[in-house]
Amino acid sequence: MLSSLTPHLPALQVVIPLIAAPLCALFMNRHLAWTIAFVASVAAFLVSALLLASVLDGSVISYQLGGWAPPWGIEYRIDAANAFVLFIVSLIGALVLPYARQSIEREFDTSTHTYFYTCYLLCLTGLLGVAATGDAFNVFVFLEISSLSTYALVAFGAKRDRRALTAAYNYLIMGTIGATFFVIGLGFLYMVTGTLNMVDLAVRLAEVGDTRVTRVAFVFILVGMGLKLAMFPLHLWLPNAYNYAPPAVTAFLAATATKVALYVLLRFMFTIFQFDHPIQGLTFEYVVMPLAIVAMFAASIAAVFQEDVKRLLAYSSIAQVGYMLLGVALLTEAGLTAGIIHLFNHAVTKGALFLAVGCFVYQVGSSRLGDLKGIGKTMPWTTAALTAGGLSLIGVPLTVGFISKWYLIQASLETGSLLIAGLIVASSLIAVVYVWRIVEVAYLAPAPEGREAKEAPLSMILPTYALVAASLYFGINSELTSSAASQAANALFSVTDLAAPPMHLTPIDLPSEGASQ
Amino acid sequence: MIWDELTAEFFVGHYNYWMTIVLMMIGLYVVVSRGNLVKKIVGLNLFQTSVFMLYISMAKIFGGTAPILTDNPDEVYSNPLPHVLILTAIVVGVATTALGLALIIRIRESFDTIEEDEIFDIEQQMAKNATSTGGER
């Protein structure tokens, strides 16, 4: 039975959480809803692991929905790049759920729990769909599925702080503008090519060459996705949204949503536009790279002055997006690999950090630095996890942060820029300052009297430590991540080579063929 | 080169695109300039509608009819795909509007205002209170 499902893995990846979401809302029982959500997210994780394993050798899976051949039909196209992203998203999705159960039990009224799981699964569906699909307009639809549920998830934080509502509202306005810009860009691309299939788009855009329309499309897509992934001057929605969202949501979003948006940007910039149009290379060199460097410094410095750990980490996220974009903007395969490695590593690290902060919120009811004085004595495990994650943010050896910075510096040296390498090191030093602020408060400040903060429950500690362990494991043994990332970078660069004549895509995995195998 | 294209015919011939741009700019301006949360949603809707017009414009073929299959093989159709795409986008727009308005109701319930500057003042006050209580501990 399992083998008959194998050819359908790309569709199952998206369909499993999509079907599970209404089931959660239907049964209106929070325990059942949690079980459904957990089973669905674990299933999605297994599917993505199988997909990643089958494309790591450089092969490409093309799944045709309804058996309609691309470029007319909608195609799910899995190569190393999006299999890697699918793996990260579903991994975090599966890890956050056991954590969320305890966390939201204390956060919201019990009657809203089923809606929470529904939104969570819809968000997961959207994020997985964005990564899996090979159809450009499908990207927009899935992006909006995930975004709309994200706004609702952020607004769930209103029980603890009503500012979550305005944060969600502002996120909605900015996110919708971003998505609409993206659709405008797509419209221009469709105008000049008449296709929406990504591979087909890439081939036909190469024929069209550099025209005013493709330039406008490029800029609209860059800005639209820039809004979604919190590229530096477009990041204003992020600190409030991350700060006021429920802790489990923050961890999930910080580790996945911006990463998926970055993947879309990479897919469009490298696979579809391919940089044979001079203006696009120049945009990355003279606009994206300087902004990324400014983000590394400005957001890090802003993080130093925050009084709330969640907000501090949110600003740090903006800086980390800067690192990823910097790697990408080097426009070499080494730089792209570094960017993708950092995408994975930062997802693991930030996930662990926000989960640890969520444990504090669960026990102390606040994540403000002033309320966390001396917490290291009463909640040693959580604080240790936070410290380990902080070390990884700085880039201390034996953590994943070191691996990504190592690759970034190597990539920038390879392009002959000693200055950029120096800037990466310098901005990491600012990270030392803000991480030290947390460590100092947690370990060295005297604990206030009368605070009853025991260690967080095991179901919250375990997911946190799973991510901490991952960030240490991949920091010591970077074999898997680096090979997957370089394979992914390779896939982003070379999609059109694989499908040189657009009509001859990879073998058709029709359902009937799959069943007989 | 570019100036040669700017004839009266060019302006009239691209009437729909000009209107798209005008609507788009009005919409964005409303989102940015208005402090009323509902008016911002209105602006957002205008902005999205302009994109619908853009897509429908590019589907139009001169002399083309509605894309319905007839027996005449020489029939010229408008391109149906952008219409279908924009149906999806309209649904997304409706969902966004609904969610935005729902959020506004919740904001009004807890802040008792839907004016951005007043909400901002309340939030500043909340931040200040949090700092002062944090200091006392």
Coordinates of N, CA, C and O in Angstrom, one line a residue, chain A residues 95 98-99 355 359 456-469:
Chain A
L95 N 7.5 19.6 15.3 CA 8.1 19.8 16.6 C 7.4 20.8 17.4 O 7.3 20.7 18.7
P98 N 3.6 19.5 19.7 CA 3.6 19.0 21.1 C 3.8 20.1 22.1 O 3.2 20.1 23.1
Y99 N 4.6 21.0 21.7 CA 4.9 22.2 22.5 C 3.7 23.1 22.6 O 3.3 23.5 23.8
L355 N 11.3 28.8 21.2 CA 10.6 27.8 22.0 C 11.1 28.0 23.5 O 10.3 27.9 24.4
C359 N 8.9 28.9 27.0 CA 8.9 28.2 28.3 C 8.9 29.3 29.4 O 8.2 29.1 30.4
A456 N 9.8 24.3 33.0 CA 8.6 24.1 32.2 C 8.3 22.7 32.0 O 9.2 21.8 32.2
P457 N 7.1 22.3 31.7 CA 6.7 20.9 31.5 C 7.5 20.2 30.4 O 8.0 20.9 29.5
L458 N 7.6 18.9 30.6 CA 8.5 18.1 29.7 C 8.1 18.2 28.2 O 9.0 18.3 27.4
S459 N 6.8 18.3 28.0 CA 6.4 18.4 26.6 C 6.8 19.7 25.9 O 6.8 19.8 24.7
M460 N 7.2 20.7 26.7 CA 7.7 21.9 26.1 C 9.2 21.9 26.0 O 9.8 22.4 25.1
I461 N 9.8 21.2 27.1 CA 11.3 21.2 27.1 C 11.8 20.3 26.0 O 12.8 20.6 25.3
L462 N 11.1 19.2 25.7 CA 11.7 18.2 24.8 C 11.8 18.8 23.3 O 12.8 18.6 22.7
P463 N 10.7 19.4 22.8 CA 10.9 20.0 21.5 C 12.0 21.1 21.4 O 12.7 21.1 20.4
T464 N 12.1 21.8 22.5 CA 13.1 22.8 22.5 C 14.5 22.2 22.4 O 15.3 22.6 21.6
Y465 N 14.6 21.1 23.2 CA 16.0 20.4 23.2 C 16.2 19.7 21.9 O 17.3 19.5 21.5
A466 N 15.1 19.2 21.3 CA 15.3 18.6 20.0 C 15.9 19.6 19.0 O 16.9 19.2 18.3
L467 N 15.5 20.8 19.0 CA 16.0 21.8 18.1 C 17.4 22.2 18.5 O 18.3 22.4 17.7
V468 N 17.6 22.3 19.9 CA 19.0 22.6 20.3 C 20.0 21.5 19.9 O 21.1 21.8 19.4
A469 N 19.5 20.3 20.1 CA 20.4 19.2 19.7 C 20.7 19.2 18.2 O 21.8 19.0 17.8

